[in-house]
Amino acid sequence: DTEVTQTPKHLVMGMTNKKSLKCEQHMGHRAMYWYKQKAKKPPELMFVYSYEKLSINESVPSRFSPECPNSSLLNLHLHALQPEDSALYLCASSPEGTGELFFGEGSRLTVL
Amino acid sequence: QKEVEQDPGPLSVPEGAIVSLNCTYSNSAFQYFMWYRQYSRKGPELLMYTYSSGNKEDGRFTAQVDKSSKYISLFIRDSQPSDSATYLCAMRAKAGNMLTFGGGTRLMVKP
């Protein structure tokens, strides 16, 4: 079982809804990530929090908003999404000083 | 040309076969190399992690890195139907840098 926990596992939302995806890790990792994965494609980086400092993939639209309440928690706030935003959203964390990345099971999002 | 190339497959083998999965890359600065296994509709699971060149073995899995050829491999011995999944290679230059993925190879192991 992964030590990165994501909720909810499935989410269906309309284009006018506001929802949030949540991620939690208790491995003491200081870097946490949000990735988006479409079918038969590799994950694409959206956001990185390293020591609670945010780095953004400039191509990610502003309708996605990350939040890092503390070093163990990571949220992704969703507002006014489009059907093409339907995908598997993956949270990951990484220990300091190594290249390893540990993923959660993902939240499957469907935008109607 | 993509920074990391991986044959998409699908690769179909009989149970018990030795499987070889490969990636080539162009960025000579890469020094952290990973292999992930991803089952359908699940998150990627870290299988093997290698820093710099060399071999690493874990049970039925062996990872090889040849930095001179910019080529990495994952070997699976005595393949099982439960190994059927998509395998993603990934690499990065420094621990804090962005991870670059290959496109993934879909593997099917038939009983």
Coordinates of N, CA and C in Angstrom, one line a residue:
Chain A
D1 N 0.8 -1.2 0.0 CA 0.0 0.0 0.0 C 0.9 1.3 0.0
T2 N 0.4 2.3 -0.8 CA 1.2 3.5 -0.8 C 1.1 4.2 0.5
E3 N 2.1 5.0 0.8 CA 2.1 5.8 2.0 C 1.7 7.2 1.7
V4 N 1.3 7.5 0.5 CA 0.7 8.8 0.1 C -0.8 8.5 -0.1
T5 N -1.6 9.2 0.6 CA -3.0 9.0 0.6 C -3.8 10.1 0.0
Q6 N -4.6 9.8 -1.0 CA -5.3 10.8 -1.7 C -6.8 10.5 -1.6
T7 N -7.6 11.6 -1.4 CA -9.0 11.6 -1.3 C -9.6 12.7 -2.1
P8 N -10.8 12.5 -2.7 CA -11.5 11.3 -2.9 C -10.8 10.4 -4.0
K9 N -11.2 9.2 -4.1 CA -10.6 8.3 -5.2 C -11.3 8.7 -6.5
H10 N -12.6 9.1 -6.4 CA -13.3 9.4 -7.6 C -14.1 10.7 -7.3
L11 N -14.2 11.6 -8.3 CA -14.9 12.8 -8.2 C -15.6 13.2 -9.5
V12 N -16.9 13.4 -9.5 CA -17.6 13.9 -10.7 C -18.1 15.3 -10.4
M13 N -17.8 16.3 -11.2 CA -18.2 17.6 -11.0 C -18.7 18.3 -12.2
G14 N -19.5 19.3 -12.0 CA -20.0 20.1 -13.2 C -19.0 21.3 -13.4
M15 N -19.2 21.9 -14.5 CA -18.2 23.0 -14.8 C -18.3 24.2 -13.9
T16 N -19.4 24.3 -13.2 CA -19.6 25.5 -12.3 C -19.2 25.2 -10.8
N17 N -18.9 23.9 -10.6 CA -18.6 23.5 -9.2 C -17.3 24.0 -8.7
K18 N -17.2 24.0 -7.4 CA -15.9 24.2 -6.7 C -15.6 22.9 -5.8
K19 N -14.5 22.3 -6.0 CA -14.2 21.1 -5.3 C -12.7 21.1 -4.9
S20 N -12.3 20.2 -4.1 CA -10.9 20.1 -3.7 C -10.5 18.6 -3.7
L21 N -9.2 18.4 -4.1 CA -8.6 17.1 -3.9 C -7.6 17.2 -2.8
K22 N -7.5 16.1 -2.0 CA -6.6 16.2 -0.8 C -5.5 15.1 -0.9
C23 N -4.4 15.4 -0.3 CA -3.3 14.5 -0.3 C -2.6 14.6 1.1
E24 N -2.2 13.4 1.6 CA -1.5 13.4 2.9 C -0.3 12.4 2.8
Q25 N 0.8 12.7 3.4 CA 1.9 11.8 3.6 C 2.5 12.0 5.0
H26 N 2.9 10.9 5.6 CA 3.5 10.9 6.9 C 4.9 10.2 6.9
M27 N 5.6 10.4 5.7 CA 7.0 9.9 5.6 C 8.0 10.9 5.9
G28 N 7.6 12.1 6.3 CA 8.6 13.2 6.6 C 9.2 13.8 5.4
H29 N 8.6 13.6 4.2 CA 9.1 14.2 3.0 C 8.8 15.7 3.0
R30 N 9.7 16.5 2.4 CA 9.5 17.9 2.4 C 9.2 18.5 1.0
A31 N 9.1 17.6 0.1 CA 8.6 18.0 -1.3 C 7.4 17.2 -1.6
M32 N 6.4 17.9 -2.1 CA 5.1 17.3 -2.5 C 4.7 17.9 -3.9
Y33 N 4.0 17.0 -4.7 CA 3.8 17.3 -6.1 C 2.3 17.0 -6.4
W34 N 1.8 17.8 -7.4 CA 0.6 17.4 -8.1 C 1.0 17.1 -9.6
Y35 N 0.5 15.9 -10.1 CA 0.6 15.6 -11.4 C -0.8 15.3 -12.0
K36 N -0.9 15.5 -13.3 CA -2.1 15.2 -14.1 C -1.7 14.1 -15.1
Q37 N -2.6 13.0 -15.2 CA -2.3 12.0 -16.1 C -3.5 11.7 -17.0
K38 N -3.4 11.8 -18.3 CA -4.4 11.4 -19.2 C -4.2 9.9 -19.6
A39 N -5.2 9.3 -20.2 CA -5.1 7.9 -20.5 C -3.9 7.6 -21.5
K40 N -3.1 6.6 -21.2 CA -2.0 6.2 -22.1 C -0.9 7.2 -22.2
K41 N -0.9 8.1 -21.3 CA 0.2 9.2 -21.3 C 0.9 9.1 -20.0
P42 N 2.2 9.6 -20.0 CA 2.9 9.7 -18.7 C 2.3 10.8 -17.8
P43 N 2.6 10.8 -16.6 CA 2.2 12.0 -15.7 C 2.8 13.3 -16.1
E44 N 2.1 14.4 -16.0 CA 2.6 15.7 -16.3 C 2.6 16.5 -15.0
L45 N 3.7 17.1 -14.8 CA 3.8 17.9 -13.5 C 3.0 19.2 -13.6
M46 N 2.3 19.4 -12.5 CA 1.5 20.7 -12.4 C 2.1 21.6 -11.4
F47 N 2.4 21.2 -10.2 CA 2.9 22.0 -9.1 C 3.8 21.2 -8.2
V48 N 4.8 22.0 -7.6 CA 5.7 21.4 -6.7 C 5.7 22.3 -5.4
Y49 N 5.6 21.7 -4.3 CA 5.9 22.4 -3.0 C 7.1 21.8 -2.4
S50 N 8.2 22.6 -2.3 CA 9.4 22.1 -1.7 C 9.7 23.0 -0.5
Y51 N 9.7 22.4 0.7 CA 9.8 23.2 2.0 C 8.7 24.3 2.0
E52 N 7.5 23.9 1.5 CA 6.4 24.8 1.5 C 6.5 26.0 0.6
K53 N 7.5 25.9 -0.3 CA 7.6 27.0 -1.3 C 7.1 26.4 -2.7
L54 N 6.3 27.2 -3.3 CA 5.6 26.7 -4.5 C 6.3 27.0 -5.8
S55 N 6.4 25.9 -6.7 CA 6.9 26.1 -8.0 C 5.7 25.6 -9.0
I56 N 5.5 26.4 -10.0 CA 4.4 26.2 -10.9 C 4.8 25.8 -12.3
N57 N 4.1 24.8 -12.9 CA 4.2 24.6 -14.4 C 3.4 25.7 -15.0
E58 N 4.0 26.6 -15.8 CA 3.4 27.8 -16.3 C 2.2 27.4 -17.2
S59 N 2.2 26.2 -17.8 CA 1.1 25.8 -18.7 C -0.2 25.4 -18.0
V60 N -0.2 25.3 -16.6 CA -1.4 24.9 -15.9 C -2.3 26.1 -15.8
P61 N -3.6 25.9 -16.2 CA -4.5 27.1 -16.1 C -4.9 27.4 -14.6
S62 N -5.3 28.7 -14.5 CA -5.5 29.2 -13.1 C -6.8 28.6 -12.4
R63 N -7.5 27.8 -13.1 CA -8.7 27.2 -12.5 C -8.2 26.0 -11.6
F64 N -6.9 25.7 -11.6 CA -6.3 24.8 -10.6 C -5.5 25.6 -9.6
S65 N -5.7 25.4 -8.3 CA -5.1 26.2 -7.3 C -4.5 25.3 -6.2
P66 N -3.2 25.2 -6.0 CA -2.7 24.3 -5.0 C -2.6 25.1 -3.7
E67 N -2.6 24.3 -2.6 CA -2.4 24.8 -1.3 C -1.7 23.8 -0.4
C68 N -0.7 24.2 0.3 CA 0.0 23.4 1.2 C -0.1 23.8 2.6
P69 N -1.1 23.3 3.4 CA -1.3 23.8 4.8 C -0.1 23.5 5.7
N70 N 0.5 22.4 5.5 CA 1.8 22.0 6.2 C 2.5 21.0 5.4
S71 N 3.7 20.6 6.0 CA 4.6 19.7 5.2 C 4.0 18.3 4.9
S72 N 2.9 18.0 5.5 CA 2.3 16.7 5.3 C 1.1 16.7 4.4
L73 N 0.5 17.8 4.2 CA -0.7 18.0 3.5 C -0.6 18.8 2.2
L74 N -1.3 18.4 1.2 CA -1.4 19.1 0.0 C -2.8 19.0 -0.6
N75 N -3.3 20.2 -1.0 CA -4.6 20.2 -1.5 C -4.6 20.8 -3.0
L76 N -5.5 20.4 -3.8 CA -5.7 21.0 -5.1 C -7.1 21.5 -5.2
H77 N -7.3 22.8 -5.3 CA -8.6 23.4 -5.4 C -9.0 23.5 -6.9
L78 N -10.2 23.1 -7.2 CA -10.7 23.1 -8.5 C -11.9 24.0 -8.7
H79 N -11.9 24.8 -9.7 CA -13.0 25.8 -9.9 C -13.2 26.0 -11.4
A80 N -14.4 25.9 -11.8 CA -14.8 26.3 -13.2 C -14.0 25.4 -14.2
L81 N -13.9 24.1 -13.9 CA -13.1 23.2 -14.8 C -13.8 22.9 -16.1
Q82 N -13.1 22.4 -17.1 CA -13.6 22.1 -18.4 C -13.6 20.6 -18.6
P83 N -14.4 20.0 -19.4 CA -14.4 18.6 -19.7 C -13.0 18.0 -20.0
E84 N -12.2 18.8 -20.7 CA -10.9 18.3 -21.0 C -9.9 18.2 -19.8
D85 N -10.4 18.7 -18.6 CA -9.6 18.5 -17.4 C -9.9 17.2 -16.7
S86 N -10.8 16.4 -17.3 CA -11.0 15.0 -16.8 C -9.7 14.2 -16.9
A87 N -9.3 13.6 -15.8 CA -8.0 12.9 -15.8 C -7.8 12.3 -14.5
L88 N -6.7 11.6 -14.4 CA -6.2 11.0 -13.1 C -5.3 12.0 -12.5
Y89 N -5.6 12.5 -11.3 CA -4.7 13.5 -10.6 C -3.9 12.8 -9.5
L90 N -2.6 12.9 -9.7 CA -1.7 12.1 -8.8 C -1.0 13.1 -7.9
C91 N -0.9 12.7 -6.6 CA -0.1 13.4 -5.6 C 1.2 12.5 -5.4
A92 N 2.3 13.2 -5.2 CA 3.5 12.5 -5.0 C 4.4 13.2 -3.9
S93 N 5.3 12.5 -3.3 CA 6.2 13.2 -2.4 C 7.6 12.6 -2.6
S94 N 8.6 13.3 -2.1 CA 10.0 12.9 -2.4 C 10.8 13.3 -1.1
P95 N 11.7 12.3 -0.7 CA 12.5 12.6 0.4 C 13.7 13.6 0.0
E96 N 14.2 14.2 1.0 CA 15.3 15.2 0.7 C 16.6 14.5 0.2
G97 N 17.2 15.0 -0.8 CA 18.5 14.5 -1.2 C 18.5 13.3 -2.1
T98 N 17.3 12.8 -2.4 CA 17.3 11.6 -3.4 C 16.4 12.0 -4.6
G99 N 16.4 11.2 -5.6 CA 15.6 11.5 -6.7 C 14.3 10.7 -6.7
E100 N 14.0 9.9 -5.7 CA 12.9 9.1 -5.7 C 11.6 9.9 -5.5
L101 N 10.5 9.4 -6.2 CA 9.2 10.0 -6.1 C 8.2 9.0 -5.8
F102 N 7.4 9.2 -4.7 CA 6.4 8.2 -4.3 C 5.0 8.7 -4.6
F103 N 4.3 8.0 -5.4 CA 2.9 8.4 -5.8 C 1.8 7.9 -4.9
G104 N 0.7 8.6 -4.8 CA -0.5 8.1 -4.3 C -1.3 7.3 -5.4
E105 N -2.4 6.8 -5.0 CA -3.2 6.0 -5.9 C -4.0 6.9 -6.9
G106 N -4.1 8.2 -6.6 CA -4.7 9.1 -7.6 C -6.1 9.4 -7.3
S107 N -6.6 10.5 -7.8 CA -8.0 10.8 -7.7 C -8.5 11.0 -9.2
R108 N -9.5 10.1 -9.5 CA -10.0 10.2 -10.9 C -11.1 11.2 -11.0
L109 N -10.9 12.2 -11.8 CA -11.8 13.4 -11.9 C -12.5 13.3 -13.2
T110 N -13.8 13.5 -13.2 CA -14.6 13.6 -14.4 C -15.4 14.9 -14.3
V111 N -15.2 15.7 -15.3 CA -15.9 17.0 -15.4 C -17.0 16.9 -16.5
L112 N -18.2 17.1 -16.1 CA -19.3 17.0 -17.0 C -19.7 18.4 -17.6
Chain B
Q1 N 12.7 15.7 -31.2 CA 13.0 14.4 -30.5 C 12.8 14.6 -29.0
K2 N 12.1 13.6 -28.4 CA 11.8 13.6 -27.0 C 13.0 13.4 -26.2
E3 N 13.0 14.0 -25.0 CA 14.2 13.8 -24.1 C 14.4 12.4 -23.6
V4 N 13.3 11.7 -23.4 CA 13.3 10.3 -23.0 C 12.4 9.5 -24.0
E5 N 13.0 8.5 -24.6 CA 12.2 7.6 -25.5 C 12.0 6.2 -25.0
Q6 N 10.8 5.8 -25.1 CA 10.4 4.4 -24.6 C 9.5 3.8 -25.6
D7 N 9.7 2.6 -26.0 CA 8.8 1.9 -26.9 C 7.5 1.7 -26.3
P8 N 6.4 2.1 -26.9 CA 5.1 2.0 -26.2 C 4.5 0.6 -26.1
G9 N 5.0 -0.3 -27.0 CA 4.5 -1.6 -27.0 C 3.1 -1.6 -27.7
P10 N 2.2 -2.6 -27.4 CA 2.3 -3.5 -26.3 C 3.3 -4.6 -26.5
L11 N 3.9 -5.1 -25.4 CA 4.8 -6.2 -25.5 C 4.1 -7.4 -24.8
S12 N 3.9 -8.4 -25.6 CA 3.2 -9.6 -25.1 C 4.2 -10.8 -25.0
V13 N 4.2 -11.4 -23.8 CA 5.2 -12.5 -23.6 C 4.4 -13.6 -22.9
P14 N 4.9 -14.9 -23.0 CA 4.3 -16.0 -22.2 C 4.8 -16.0 -20.8
E15 N 4.0 -16.5 -19.9 CA 4.4 -16.6 -18.5 C 5.7 -17.3 -18.4
G16 N 6.6 -16.8 -17.5 CA 7.9 -17.4 -17.3 C 9.0 -16.8 -18.2
A17 N 8.7 -16.0 -19.1 CA 9.7 -15.4 -20.0 C 10.5 -14.3 -19.3
I18 N 11.6 -14.0 -19.8 CA 12.4 -12.9 -19.4 C 12.0 -11.7 -20.2
V19 N 11.7 -10.6 -19.5 CA 11.3 -9.4 -20.2 C 12.3 -8.4 -20.1
S20 N 12.6 -7.7 -21.2 CA 13.5 -6.6 -21.2 C 12.8 -5.3 -21.7
L21 N 12.8 -4.3 -20.8 CA 12.2 -3.0 -21.1 C 13.3 -2.0 -21.1
N22 N 13.2 -1.0 -22.1 CA 14.3 -0.1 -22.3 C 13.9 1.3 -22.5
C23 N 14.8 2.2 -22.1 CA 14.6 3.7 -22.4 C 15.9 4.2 -22.9
T24 N 15.9 5.1 -23.8 CA 17.1 5.9 -24.2 C 16.8 7.4 -23.9
Y25 N 17.8 8.1 -23.6 CA 17.7 9.5 -23.3 C 18.8 10.4 -23.9
S26 N 18.5 11.7 -23.9 CA 19.5 12.5 -24.6 C 20.2 13.5 -23.6
N27 N 19.7 13.7 -22.4 CA 20.3 14.6 -21.5 C 21.4 14.0 -20.7
S28 N 22.6 14.3 -20.9 CA 23.7 13.6 -20.2 C 23.8 14.0 -18.7
A29 N 23.0 15.0 -18.3 CA 23.0 15.4 -16.9 C 22.2 14.5 -16.0
F30 N 21.3 13.7 -16.6 CA 20.5 12.8 -15.8 C 21.4 11.9 -15.0
Q31 N 21.1 11.7 -13.7 CA 21.8 10.8 -12.9 C 21.0 10.0 -11.9
Y32 N 19.7 10.4 -11.8 CA 18.7 9.6 -11.0 C 17.8 8.9 -11.9
F33 N 17.7 7.6 -11.8 CA 16.9 6.8 -12.7 C 15.9 5.9 -12.0
M34 N 14.7 5.9 -12.4 CA 13.7 5.1 -11.8 C 12.8 4.3 -12.8
W35 N 12.3 3.2 -12.3 CA 11.3 2.5 -13.0 C 10.0 2.4 -12.2
Y36 N 8.9 2.7 -12.8 CA 7.6 2.6 -12.2 C 6.7 1.6 -12.9
R37 N 5.9 0.9 -12.1 CA 4.9 0.0 -12.6 C 3.5 0.7 -12.3
Q38 N 2.7 0.7 -13.3 CA 1.4 1.3 -13.2 C 0.3 0.4 -13.7
Y39 N -0.5 -0.1 -12.8 CA -1.7 -0.9 -13.2 C -2.8 0.1 -13.6
S40 N -3.7 -0.5 -14.4 CA -4.8 0.4 -15.0 C -5.5 1.1 -13.9
R41 N -5.7 2.4 -14.1 CA -6.5 3.3 -13.2 C -5.9 3.4 -11.7
K42 N -4.6 3.1 -11.6 CA -3.9 3.2 -10.3 C -2.7 4.2 -10.5
G43 N -2.2 4.6 -9.3 CA -1.0 5.5 -9.4 C 0.2 4.7 -9.7
P44 N 1.3 5.3 -10.2 CA 2.6 4.6 -10.5 C 3.2 4.1 -9.1
E45 N 3.8 2.9 -9.2 CA 4.4 2.4 -8.0 C 5.9 2.3 -8.3
L46 N 6.7 2.9 -7.4 CA 8.2 2.9 -7.6 C 8.7 1.4 -7.5
L47 N 9.3 0.9 -8.6 CA 9.9 -0.4 -8.6 C 11.4 -0.4 -8.3
M48 N 12.1 0.4 -9.0 CA 13.6 0.4 -8.9 C 14.1 1.8 -9.0
Y49 N 15.1 2.1 -8.2 CA 15.7 3.4 -8.1 C 17.2 3.2 -8.2
T50 N 17.8 3.9 -9.1 CA 19.3 3.8 -9.3 C 19.9 5.2 -9.4
Y51 N 21.0 5.4 -8.7 CA 21.7 6.6 -8.8 C 23.0 6.4 -9.6
S52 N 23.2 7.1 -10.7 CA 24.3 7.0 -11.6 C 24.3 5.7 -12.3
S53 N 25.5 5.2 -12.7 CA 25.5 4.0 -13.5 C 25.6 2.7 -12.7
G54 N 25.3 1.6 -13.4 CA 25.5 0.3 -12.7 C 24.2 -0.5 -12.7
N55 N 24.3 -1.6 -12.0 CA 23.1 -2.6 -11.9 C 22.6 -2.6 -10.5
K56 N 21.3 -2.9 -10.4 CA 20.6 -3.1 -9.1 C 19.6 -4.2 -9.3
E57 N 19.6 -5.1 -8.3 CA 18.7 -6.2 -8.4 C 17.8 -6.3 -7.2
D58 N 16.5 -6.6 -7.4 CA 15.6 -6.7 -6.3 C 14.6 -7.8 -6.7
G59 N 14.8 -9.0 -6.1 CA 14.0 -10.2 -6.5 C 14.1 -10.5 -7.9
R60 N 12.9 -10.5 -8.6 CA 12.9 -10.8 -10.1 C 13.3 -9.7 -11.0
F61 N 13.5 -8.5 -10.4 CA 13.8 -7.3 -11.2 C 15.2 -6.9 -11.1
T62 N 15.8 -6.5 -12.3 CA 17.1 -6.0 -12.3 C 17.1 -4.7 -13.2
A63 N 17.6 -3.6 -12.6 CA 17.7 -2.4 -13.4 C 19.2 -2.2 -13.8
Q64 N 19.4 -1.7 -15.0 CA 20.7 -1.4 -15.5 C 20.8 0.0 -16.0
V65 N 21.8 0.7 -15.8 CA 22.0 2.0 -16.3 C 23.4 2.1 -17.0
D66 N 23.4 2.5 -18.2 CA 24.6 2.7 -19.0 C 24.6 4.1 -19.4
K67 N 25.3 5.0 -18.6 CA 25.3 6.4 -18.9 C 26.1 6.7 -20.2
S68 N 27.1 5.9 -20.5 CA 27.9 6.2 -21.7 C 27.1 6.1 -23.0
S69 N 26.1 5.2 -22.9 CA 25.2 5.0 -24.1 C 23.9 5.7 -23.9
K70 N 23.7 6.3 -22.7 CA 22.4 7.0 -22.4 C 21.2 6.0 -22.6
Y71 N 21.3 4.9 -21.9 CA 20.4 3.7 -22.1 C 20.2 3.1 -20.7
I72 N 18.9 2.9 -20.4 CA 18.6 2.2 -19.2 C 17.7 1.0 -19.5
S73 N 17.7 0.0 -18.7 CA 16.9 -1.2 -18.9 C 16.3 -1.7 -17.6
L74 N 15.2 -2.4 -17.7 CA 14.6 -3.1 -16.6 C 14.4 -4.6 -17.1
F75 N 14.9 -5.5 -16.4 CA 14.7 -6.9 -16.7 C 13.8 -7.6 -15.7
I76 N 12.9 -8.3 -16.2 CA 12.0 -9.1 -15.3 C 12.2 -10.6 -15.6
R77 N 12.6 -11.3 -14.6 CA 12.8 -12.7 -14.7 C 11.5 -13.5 -14.3
D78 N 11.3 -14.7 -14.9 CA 10.2 -15.5 -14.6 C 8.9 -14.6 -14.5
S79 N 8.6 -14.0 -15.6 CA 7.4 -13.1 -15.6 C 6.1 -13.8 -15.3
Q80 N 5.3 -13.1 -14.6 CA 4.0 -13.6 -14.1 C 2.8 -12.7 -14.7
P81 N 1.7 -13.3 -14.9 CA 0.5 -12.5 -15.3 C 0.3 -11.3 -14.5
S82 N 0.6 -11.3 -13.2 CA 0.5 -10.1 -12.3 C 1.5 -9.0 -12.7
D83 N 2.5 -9.3 -13.5 CA 3.4 -8.3 -14.0 C 2.8 -7.5 -15.1
S84 N 1.6 -7.9 -15.6 CA 1.0 -7.1 -16.7 C 0.6 -5.7 -16.3
A85 N 1.1 -4.7 -16.9 CA 1.0 -3.4 -16.4 C 1.7 -2.5 -17.4
T86 N 1.6 -1.2 -17.2 CA 2.5 -0.2 -18.0 C 3.7 0.1 -17.1
Y87 N 4.9 0.1 -17.8 CA 6.1 0.4 -17.1 C 6.7 1.7 -17.6
L88 N 6.9 2.6 -16.7 CA 7.4 3.9 -17.0 C 8.8 4.1 -16.5
C89 N 9.7 4.5 -17.4 CA 11.0 4.9 -16.9 C 10.9 6.4 -16.6
A90 N 11.8 6.9 -15.7 CA 11.8 8.3 -15.3 C 13.2 8.6 -14.8
M91 N 13.6 9.9 -15.0 CA 14.9 10.3 -14.6 C 15.0 11.8 -14.4
R92 N 16.0 12.2 -13.6 CA 16.2 13.6 -13.4 C 17.7 13.9 -13.1
A93 N 18.1 15.1 -13.3 CA 19.5 15.5 -13.1 C 19.9 15.6 -11.7
K94 N 19.0 16.3 -10.9 CA 19.3 16.6 -9.5 C 18.1 16.2 -8.7
A95 N 18.3 15.9 -7.4 CA 17.2 15.5 -6.6 C 16.0 16.4 -6.6
G96 N 16.2 17.7 -6.7 CA 15.1 18.6 -6.6 C 14.5 19.0 -8.0
N97 N 15.1 18.5 -9.0 CA 14.7 18.8 -10.4 C 13.4 18.1 -10.8
M98 N 12.8 18.6 -11.9 CA 11.6 17.9 -12.4 C 12.0 16.5 -13.0
L99 N 11.0 15.6 -12.7 CA 11.2 14.2 -13.2 C 10.8 14.2 -14.7
T100 N 11.6 13.6 -15.5 CA 11.2 13.4 -16.9 C 10.8 12.0 -17.2
F101 N 9.6 11.7 -17.7 CA 9.1 10.4 -17.9 C 9.3 10.0 -19.3
G102 N 9.5 8.7 -19.5 CA 9.3 8.1 -20.8 C 7.8 7.9 -21.0
G103 N 7.4 7.5 -22.3 CA 6.0 7.4 -22.6 C 5.3 6.2 -22.0
G104 N 6.1 5.2 -21.5 CA 5.5 4.0 -20.9 C 5.5 2.9 -21.9
T105 N 5.7 1.7 -21.4 CA 5.6 0.4 -22.2 C 4.5 -0.4 -21.6
R106 N 3.5 -0.8 -22.4 CA 2.5 -1.7 -21.9 C 3.0 -3.1 -22.0
L107 N 3.0 -3.9 -20.9 CA 3.4 -5.3 -20.9 C 2.2 -6.2 -20.6
M108 N 2.1 -7.2 -21.4 CA 1.1 -8.3 -21.2 C 1.8 -9.6 -21.0
V109 N 1.6 -10.3 -19.9 CA 2.2 -11.6 -19.7 C 1.0 -12.6 -19.7
K110 N 1.1 -13.5 -20.7 CA -0.1 -14.4 -20.9 C 0.2 -15.7 -20.2
P111 N -0.8 -16.3 -19.5 CA -0.7 -17.6 -18.7 C -0.5 -18.7 -19.7

